[in-house]
GROMACS .gro file of C-alpha atoms in nm:
model
  402
    1UNK     CA    1  23.560   4.070  12.416
    2UNK     CA    2  23.743   3.757  12.534
    3UNK     CA    3  23.999   3.657  12.270
    4UNK     CA    4  24.224   3.350  12.273
    5UNK     CA    5  24.511   3.327  12.024
    6UNK     CA    6  24.640   2.973  11.983
    7UNK     CA    7  25.001   3.019  11.875
    8UNK     CA    8  25.257   3.272  11.991
    9UNK     CA    9  25.429   3.336  11.659
   10UNK     CA   10  25.443   3.672  11.479
   11UNK     CA   11  25.079   3.650  11.370
   12UNK     CA   12  24.933   3.573  11.712
   13UNK     CA   13  25.144   3.818  11.909
   14UNK     CA   14  25.100   4.103  11.662
   15UNK     CA   15  24.725   4.052  11.640
   16UNK     CA   16  24.709   4.060  12.021
   17UNK     CA   17  24.900   4.390  12.020
   18UNK     CA   18  24.673   4.549  11.761
   19UNK     CA   19  24.349   4.423  11.916
   20UNK     CA   20  24.455   4.557  12.256
   21UNK     CA   21  24.549   4.893  12.104
   22UNK     CA   22  24.209   4.909  11.936
   23UNK     CA   23  24.023   4.838  12.260
   24UNK     CA   24  24.210   4.801  12.592
   25UNK     CA   25  23.902   4.636  12.740
   26UNK     CA   26  23.959   4.320  12.535
   27UNK     CA   27  24.077   4.030  12.751
   28UNK     CA   28  24.336   3.864  12.530
   29UNK     CA   29  24.529   3.546  12.601
   30UNK     CA   30  24.802   3.402  12.379
   31UNK     CA   31  24.873   3.030  12.421
   32UNK     CA   32  25.219   2.923  12.304
   33UNK     CA   33  25.326   2.560  12.333
   34UNK     CA   34  25.702   2.630  12.343
   35UNK     CA   35  25.889   2.776  12.642
   36UNK     CA   36  25.962   3.147  12.643
   37UNK     CA   37  26.263   3.227  12.426
   38UNK     CA   38  26.241   2.905  12.224
   39UNK     CA   39  26.147   2.915  11.857
   40UNK     CA   40  26.217   2.728  11.534
   41UNK     CA   41  26.381   2.891  11.238
   42UNK     CA   42  26.662   3.142  11.211
   43UNK     CA   43  26.597   3.471  11.041
   44UNK     CA   44  26.296   3.616  10.859
   45UNK     CA   45  26.298   3.861  10.568
   46UNK     CA   46  26.071   4.151  10.481
   47UNK     CA   47  26.057   4.461  10.265
   48UNK     CA   48  25.943   4.822  10.275
   49UNK     CA   49  25.578   4.741  10.215
   50UNK     CA   50  25.559   4.557  10.546
   51UNK     CA   51  25.745   4.837  10.725
   52UNK     CA   52  25.496   5.089  10.590
   53UNK     CA   53  25.211   4.877  10.728
   54UNK     CA   54  25.383   4.825  11.064
   55UNK     CA   55  25.436   5.196  11.117
   56UNK     CA   56  25.073   5.269  11.027
   57UNK     CA   57  24.941   5.018  11.279
   58UNK     CA   58  25.182   5.046  11.573
   59UNK     CA   59  25.481   5.281  11.541
   60UNK     CA   60  25.620   5.163  11.876
   61UNK     CA   61  25.679   4.800  11.779
   62UNK     CA   62  25.767   4.903  11.423
   63UNK     CA   63  26.052   5.125  11.543
   64UNK     CA   64  26.186   4.845  11.762
   65UNK     CA   65  26.175   4.601  11.470
   66UNK     CA   66  26.360   4.839  11.239
   67UNK     CA   67  26.618   4.914  11.504
   68UNK     CA   68  26.694   4.540  11.540
   69UNK     CA   69  26.694   4.451  11.170
   70UNK     CA   70  26.977   4.403  10.921
   71UNK     CA   71  26.955   4.549  10.572
   72UNK     CA   72  27.098   4.445  10.237
   73UNK     CA   73  27.114   4.639   9.912
   74UNK     CA   74  27.143   4.375   9.637
   75UNK     CA   75  27.126   4.002   9.566
   76UNK     CA   76  27.432   3.797   9.474
   77UNK     CA   77  27.413   3.496   9.242
   78UNK     CA   78  27.687   3.233   9.244
   79UNK     CA   79  27.691   2.919   9.030
   80UNK     CA   80  27.953   2.656   8.952
   81UNK     CA   81  28.159   2.756   8.651
   82UNK     CA   82  28.008   3.103   8.619
   83UNK     CA   83  28.129   3.446   8.730
   84UNK     CA   84  27.936   3.605   9.018
   85UNK     CA   85  27.648   3.828   8.907
   86UNK     CA   86  27.419   4.064   9.099
   87UNK     CA   87  27.051   4.152   9.107
   88UNK     CA   88  26.912   4.488   9.208
   89UNK     CA   89  26.693   4.507   9.514
   90UNK     CA   90  26.706   4.554   9.888
   91UNK     CA   91  26.538   4.416  10.194
   92UNK     CA   92  26.560   4.357  10.566
   93UNK     CA   93  26.617   4.053  10.785
   94UNK     CA   94  26.571   3.989  11.153
   95UNK     CA   95  26.620   3.691  11.380
   96UNK     CA   96  26.289   3.520  11.443
   97UNK     CA   97  26.381   3.492  11.810
   98UNK     CA   98  26.436   3.869  11.831
   99UNK     CA   99  26.112   3.946  11.647
  100UNK     CA  100  25.915   3.734  11.894
  101UNK     CA  101  26.091   3.904  12.186
  102UNK     CA  102  25.987   4.245  12.056
  103UNK     CA  103  25.626   4.147  11.992
  104UNK     CA  104  25.592   3.950  12.317
  105UNK     CA  105  25.726   4.239  12.523
  106UNK     CA  106  25.495   4.485  12.348
  107UNK     CA  107  25.193   4.258  12.402
  108UNK     CA  108  25.263   4.217  12.773
  109UNK     CA  109  25.316   4.593  12.814
  110UNK     CA  110  24.965   4.645  12.678
  111UNK     CA  111  24.810   4.392  12.916
  112UNK     CA  112  24.798   4.079  12.699
  113UNK     CA  113  24.842   3.754  12.890
  114UNK     CA  114  25.103   3.537  12.715
  115UNK     CA  115  25.115   3.179  12.844
  116UNK     CA  116  25.419   2.975  12.742
  117UNK     CA  117  25.440   2.595  12.753
  118UNK     CA  118  25.064   2.593  12.705
  119UNK     CA  119  25.037   2.277  12.496
  120UNK     CA  120  24.685   2.232  12.358
  121UNK     CA  121  24.647   1.853  12.355
  122UNK     CA  122  24.272   1.868  12.291
  123UNK     CA  123  24.134   2.161  12.085
  124UNK     CA  124  23.791   2.087  12.231
  125UNK     CA  125  23.928   2.190  12.572
  126UNK     CA  126  23.994   2.554  12.481
  127UNK     CA  127  23.900   2.803  12.753
  128UNK     CA  128  23.575   2.997  12.694
  129UNK     CA  129  23.625   3.283  12.448
  130UNK     CA  130  23.421   3.506  12.220
  131UNK     CA  131  23.686   3.466  11.950
  132UNK     CA  132  23.948   3.194  11.899
  133UNK     CA  133  24.228   3.285  11.658
  134UNK     CA  134  24.402   2.976  11.520
  135UNK     CA  135  24.754   3.097  11.439
  136UNK     CA  136  24.936   2.777  11.530
  137UNK     CA  137  25.119   2.729  11.201
  138UNK     CA  138  25.098   2.501  10.900
  139UNK     CA  139  25.031   2.200  11.123
  140UNK     CA  140  24.746   2.378  11.303
  141UNK     CA  141  24.564   2.150  11.546
  142UNK     CA  142  24.271   2.389  11.564
  143UNK     CA  143  24.229   2.383  11.186
  144UNK     CA  144  24.273   2.007  11.159
  145UNK     CA  145  24.030   1.947  11.447
  146UNK     CA  146  23.759   2.108  11.235
  147UNK     CA  147  23.906   2.021  10.896
  148UNK     CA  148  23.573   1.941  10.730
  149UNK     CA  149  23.447   2.292  10.812
  150UNK     CA  150  23.755   2.470  10.674
  151UNK     CA  151  23.801   2.254  10.364
  152UNK     CA  152  24.177   2.223  10.401
  153UNK     CA  153  24.380   2.119  10.097
  154UNK     CA  154  24.748   2.026  10.090
  155UNK     CA  155  24.976   2.009   9.786
  156UNK     CA  156  25.330   1.878   9.825
  157UNK     CA  157  25.620   2.025   9.630
  158UNK     CA  158  25.872   1.811   9.447
  159UNK     CA  159  26.203   1.949   9.575
  160UNK     CA  160  26.362   1.866   9.907
  161UNK     CA  161  26.478   2.147  10.136
  162UNK     CA  162  26.625   2.198  10.481
  163UNK     CA  163  26.628   2.515  10.692
  164UNK     CA  164  26.967   2.573  10.854
  165UNK     CA  165  27.170   2.839  11.030
  166UNK     CA  166  27.538   2.924  11.015
  167UNK     CA  167  27.779   3.155  11.199
  168UNK     CA  168  27.916   3.255  10.858
  169UNK     CA  169  27.778   3.601  10.786
  170UNK     CA  170  27.689   3.650  10.421
  171UNK     CA  171  27.747   4.002  10.297
  172UNK     CA  172  27.406   4.020  10.132
  173UNK     CA  173  27.117   3.798  10.022
  174UNK     CA  174  27.291   3.521   9.828
  175UNK     CA  175  27.184   3.241   9.596
  176UNK     CA  176  27.451   2.975   9.549
  177UNK     CA  177  27.424   2.686   9.300
  178UNK     CA  178  27.665   2.390   9.305
  179UNK     CA  179  27.691   2.118   9.042
  180UNK     CA  180  27.771   1.783   9.204
  181UNK     CA  181  27.819   1.430   9.073
  182UNK     CA  182  27.452   1.369   9.159
  183UNK     CA  183  27.312   1.690   9.007
  184UNK     CA  184  27.246   2.047   9.112
  185UNK     CA  185  27.196   2.162   9.470
  186UNK     CA  186  27.165   2.523   9.586
  187UNK     CA  187  27.110   2.752   9.881
  188UNK     CA  188  26.923   3.071   9.970
  189UNK     CA  189  27.118   3.259  10.240
  190UNK     CA  190  27.100   3.595  10.414
  191UNK     CA  191  27.243   3.755  10.730
  192UNK     CA  192  27.005   3.829  11.016
  193UNK     CA  193  27.255   3.951  11.277
  194UNK     CA  194  27.620   4.048  11.262
  195UNK     CA  195  27.702   3.696  11.381
  196UNK     CA  196  27.470   3.458  11.194
  197UNK     CA  197  27.288   3.384  10.868
  198UNK     CA  198  26.993   3.177  10.756
  199UNK     CA  199  27.093   2.904  10.510
  200UNK     CA  200  26.822   2.710  10.321
  201UNK     CA  201  26.952   2.423  10.107
  202UNK     CA  202  26.731   2.288   9.828
  203UNK     CA  203  26.762   2.027   9.553
  204UNK     CA  204  26.562   1.788   9.334
  205UNK     CA  205  26.485   1.450   9.493
  206UNK     CA  206  26.727   1.276   9.254
  207UNK     CA  207  27.015   1.489   9.380
  208UNK     CA  208  26.907   1.435   9.740
  209UNK     CA  209  26.920   1.055   9.709
  210UNK     CA  210  27.225   1.061   9.479
  211UNK     CA  211  27.426   1.248   9.743
  212UNK     CA  212  27.309   1.007  10.011
  213UNK     CA  213  27.136   1.282  10.207
  214UNK     CA  214  26.831   1.059  10.248
  215UNK     CA  215  27.043   0.813  10.449
  216UNK     CA  216  27.221   1.063  10.676
  217UNK     CA  217  27.102   1.191  11.011
  218UNK     CA  218  27.075   1.572  11.045
  219UNK     CA  219  27.425   1.614  11.192
  220UNK     CA  220  27.597   1.405  10.924
  221UNK     CA  221  27.381   1.569  10.659
  222UNK     CA  222  27.500   1.912  10.772
  223UNK     CA  223  27.860   1.791  10.751
  224UNK     CA  224  27.798   1.671  10.396
  225UNK     CA  225  27.641   2.004  10.297
  226UNK     CA  226  27.932   2.188  10.454
  227UNK     CA  227  28.164   1.996  10.217
  228UNK     CA  228  27.946   2.069   9.915
  229UNK     CA  229  27.919   2.441   9.992
  230UNK     CA  230  28.268   2.483  10.138
  231UNK     CA  231  28.355   2.758   9.887
  232UNK     CA  232  28.073   2.971  10.032
  233UNK     CA  233  28.098   2.903  10.406
  234UNK     CA  234  28.458   2.999  10.477
  235UNK     CA  235  28.500   2.690  10.693
  236UNK     CA  236  28.205   2.769  10.920
  237UNK     CA  237  27.956   2.498  11.024
  238UNK     CA  238  27.587   2.452  10.952
  239UNK     CA  239  27.332   2.397  11.230
  240UNK     CA  240  27.012   2.197  11.179
  241UNK     CA  241  26.856   2.271  11.524
  242UNK     CA  242  26.690   1.929  11.520
  243UNK     CA  243  26.504   1.978  11.193
  244UNK     CA  244  26.554   1.758  10.889
  245UNK     CA  245  26.475   1.761  10.518
  246UNK     CA  246  26.119   1.810  10.403
  247UNK     CA  247  25.901   1.891  10.104
  248UNK     CA  248  25.718   2.221  10.098
  249UNK     CA  249  25.347   2.186  10.171
  250UNK     CA  250  25.116   2.437  10.010
  251UNK     CA  251  24.813   2.464  10.238
  252UNK     CA  252  24.491   2.635  10.142
  253UNK     CA  253  24.148   2.644  10.303
  254UNK     CA  254  23.809   2.691  10.138
  255UNK     CA  255  23.701   2.911  10.428
  256UNK     CA  256  23.888   3.069  10.716
  257UNK     CA  257  23.621   3.091  10.985
  258UNK     CA  258  23.374   2.862  11.154
  259UNK     CA  259  23.161   2.987  11.440
  260UNK     CA  260  23.391   3.185  11.668
  261UNK     CA  261  23.712   3.030  11.526
  262UNK     CA  262  23.918   3.205  11.259
  263UNK     CA  263  24.240   3.101  11.084
  264UNK     CA  264  24.538   3.329  11.043
  265UNK     CA  265  24.890   3.301  10.895
  266UNK     CA  266  25.022   2.958  10.794
  267UNK     CA  267  24.717   2.793  10.950
  268UNK     CA  268  24.511   2.952  10.670
  269UNK     CA  269  24.764   2.956  10.386
  270UNK     CA  270  25.130   2.880  10.322
  271UNK     CA  271  25.350   3.055  10.067
  272UNK     CA  272  25.670   2.902   9.930
  273UNK     CA  273  25.989   3.027  10.096
  274UNK     CA  274  26.135   3.121   9.756
  275UNK     CA  275  25.957   3.458   9.776
  276UNK     CA  276  26.032   3.507  10.146
  277UNK     CA  277  25.688   3.637  10.245
  278UNK     CA  278  25.560   3.401  10.516
  279UNK     CA  279  25.617   3.634  10.812
  280UNK     CA  280  25.503   3.937  10.617
  281UNK     CA  281  25.175   3.773  10.517
  282UNK     CA  282  25.110   3.646  10.870
  283UNK     CA  283  25.154   3.992  11.018
  284UNK     CA  284  24.940   4.149  10.747
  285UNK     CA  285  24.671   3.892  10.829
  286UNK     CA  286  24.691   4.015  11.188
  287UNK     CA  287  24.644   4.375  11.075
  288UNK     CA  288  24.343   4.288  10.861
  289UNK     CA  289  24.177   4.080  11.133
  290UNK     CA  290  24.229   4.347  11.398
  291UNK     CA  291  24.091   4.613  11.163
  292UNK     CA  292  23.787   4.401  11.076
  293UNK     CA  293  23.702   4.332  11.441
  294UNK     CA  294  23.749   4.694  11.543
  295UNK     CA  295  23.531   4.805  11.252
  296UNK     CA  296  23.266   4.549  11.337
  297UNK     CA  297  23.246   4.670  11.696
  298UNK     CA  298  23.227   5.031  11.580
  299UNK     CA  299  22.938   4.977  11.340
  300UNK     CA  300  22.758   4.714  11.551
  301UNK     CA  301  22.780   4.428  11.298
  302UNK     CA  302  22.807   4.066  11.408
  303UNK     CA  303  23.139   3.892  11.457
  304UNK     CA  304  23.065   3.663  11.162
  305UNK     CA  305  23.037   3.963  10.929
  306UNK     CA  306  23.368   4.101  11.056
  307UNK     CA  307  23.540   3.767  10.994
  308UNK     CA  308  23.400   3.755  10.643
  309UNK     CA  309  23.538   4.102  10.573
  310UNK     CA  310  23.877   3.995  10.701
  311UNK     CA  311  23.884   3.684  10.483
  312UNK     CA  312  23.771   3.869  10.170
  313UNK     CA  313  24.029   4.144  10.215
  314UNK     CA  314  24.315   3.901  10.267
  315UNK     CA  315  24.220   3.662   9.988
  316UNK     CA  316  24.226   3.952   9.741
  317UNK     CA  317  24.564   4.070   9.869
  318UNK     CA  318  24.711   3.719   9.872
  319UNK     CA  319  24.610   3.616   9.521
  320UNK     CA  320  24.899   3.780   9.328
  321UNK     CA  321  25.157   3.667   9.584
  322UNK     CA  322  25.030   3.310   9.572
  323UNK     CA  323  25.061   3.313   9.194
  324UNK     CA  324  25.414   3.451   9.225
  325UNK     CA  325  25.503   3.185   9.482
  326UNK     CA  326  25.376   2.907   9.255
  327UNK     CA  327  25.577   3.040   8.962
  328UNK     CA  328  25.885   3.084   9.179
  329UNK     CA  329  25.876   2.734   9.328
  330UNK     CA  330  25.812   2.588   8.982
  331UNK     CA  331  26.124   2.765   8.851
  332UNK     CA  332  26.339   2.604   9.119
  333UNK     CA  333  26.189   2.266   9.035
  334UNK     CA  334  26.304   2.327   8.674
  335UNK     CA  335  26.634   2.487   8.771
  336UNK     CA  336  26.857   2.231   8.590
  337UNK     CA  337  26.696   2.341   8.262
  338UNK     CA  338  26.857   2.685   8.305
  339UNK     CA  339  27.194   2.566   8.434
  340UNK     CA  340  27.383   2.597   8.104
  341UNK     CA  341  27.283   2.957   8.038
  342UNK     CA  342  27.564   3.218   8.049
  343UNK     CA  343  27.600   3.379   8.391
  344UNK     CA  344  27.410   3.702   8.320
  345UNK     CA  345  27.123   3.526   8.145
  346UNK     CA  346  27.106   3.266   8.422
  347UNK     CA  347  27.078   3.529   8.697
  348UNK     CA  348  26.818   3.717   8.493
  349UNK     CA  349  26.614   3.396   8.459
  350UNK     CA  350  26.636   3.357   8.837
  351UNK     CA  351  26.528   3.717   8.890
  352UNK     CA  352  26.239   3.686   8.644
  353UNK     CA  353  26.122   3.345   8.766
  354UNK     CA  354  25.770   3.481   8.811
  355UNK     CA  355  25.764   3.583   8.443
  356UNK     CA  356  25.637   3.937   8.513
  357UNK     CA  357  25.917   4.163   8.388
  358UNK     CA  358  25.886   4.394   8.084
  359UNK     CA  359  26.161   4.383   7.821
  360UNK     CA  360  26.345   4.686   7.960
  361UNK     CA  361  26.425   4.495   8.280
  362UNK     CA  362  26.649   4.262   8.081
  363UNK     CA  363  26.839   4.557   7.937
  364UNK     CA  364  26.870   4.710   8.285
  365UNK     CA  365  26.998   4.381   8.425
  366UNK     CA  366  27.263   4.344   8.157
  367UNK     CA  367  27.377   4.706   8.190
  368UNK     CA  368  27.417   4.690   8.570
  369UNK     CA  369  27.654   4.393   8.590
  370UNK     CA  370  27.957   4.618   8.544
  371UNK     CA  371  28.098   4.818   8.835
  372UNK     CA  372  27.968   5.160   8.723
  373UNK     CA  373  27.615   5.044   8.640
  374UNK     CA  374  27.589   4.834   8.954
  375UNK     CA  375  27.706   5.123   9.174
  376UNK     CA  376  27.454   5.360   9.016
  377UNK     CA  377  27.169   5.113   9.067
  378UNK     CA  378  27.262   5.057   9.431
  379UNK     CA  379  27.284   5.431   9.490
  380UNK     CA  380  26.943   5.487   9.329
  381UNK     CA  381  26.776   5.213   9.532
  382UNK     CA  382  26.941   5.334   9.853
  383UNK     CA  383  26.814   5.688   9.795
  384UNK     CA  384  26.463   5.557   9.728
  385UNK     CA  385  26.470   5.353  10.047
  386UNK     CA  386  26.595   5.648  10.251
  387UNK     CA  387  26.319   5.879  10.123
  388UNK     CA  388  26.053   5.616  10.183
  389UNK     CA  389  26.177   5.561  10.538
  390UNK     CA  390  26.171   5.934  10.610
  391UNK     CA  391  25.799   5.949  10.529
  392UNK     CA  392  25.714   5.706  10.807
  393UNK     CA  393  25.662   5.787  11.174
  394UNK     CA  394  25.998   5.764  11.354
  395UNK     CA  395  26.152   5.812  11.011
  396UNK     CA  396  26.496   5.900  11.140
  397UNK     CA  397  26.520   5.563  11.310
  398UNK     CA  398  26.407   5.365  11.007
  399UNK     CA  399  26.633   5.565  10.774
  400UNK     CA  400  26.934   5.460  10.978
  401UNK     CA  401  26.941   5.122  10.804
  402UNK     CA  402  26.958   5.267  10.454
   0.00000   0.00000   0.00000
């Protein structure tokens, strides 16, 4: 089968890896518009469920990803006028650049052709292929070229946000809320190497204009944010990498395939960054699509039937996460309503922003804010992570981060 992946992000590269592993006879080309080694964004986050899936599908690339990742074992919540509180939980983070290096190298080792600086000015001029995978992001040209077939819908969020990086290394995943003369502004930050962190600033539009951020260019805006969040950055700068403020766009499509074209990752669906699942969902899309195509070839069904199976499987899996993302983004849009809560209740409201927790979680949260309870919770979660890692292929390697 001739397969063309338009977009060399995690979804496109990982799908190419899995499709080639399933059948080395596939002729797979990945078209990436940026030069090799160039990518937007800073770090990505993921959790054990994605690692489990990665090790099931390709232990080689999974082991390399784990080996390059950072781990954290709790969440820290800071807010003006409140003592610092902590939330239980752990996760992993990895520089997006490093993730693409790992996946690109693995794809090329398997015989995938990866073409960089392959700008697709006209989607109608795609090279002949049996399957075209549109994994070119939220602004997908392939999807928009055939928008009436896919039934694309876009909803725009209320808050403003900007995706930044900083050489300040946060100890763990950190939420920081600052009250300013113009209102509340906050950040989501996490380390992704031992030298850098991702730093996403977010605020209501009233705060954004009140602070004059709407009138500042990206460099001056970063300088202003550095002043606002000076207590958290230890004097280190913020880097915008040429990207400015935006509103989150929730993209959905009525259908994900048309003829021999199928959507994957952000081209098919976007999920608010507040639940940190964009990369995870894109790579799980790649797994499902590769499985569906391999299964279709094995049982002799048509490509259209395989694509329908892929879409059905992923829509079912996505539904609860999309609900969680909606609830989470809505909480941040209402954040000022919670600002006057005492510190422990405020951090619990942040933790339970999806509204899914049973009553005992509140009691657990309150009891683990002291040193002894917090230490016990971290130890318990660390042991759980270690045992889960040991059950995977190459378990010793993955356990090393626990």
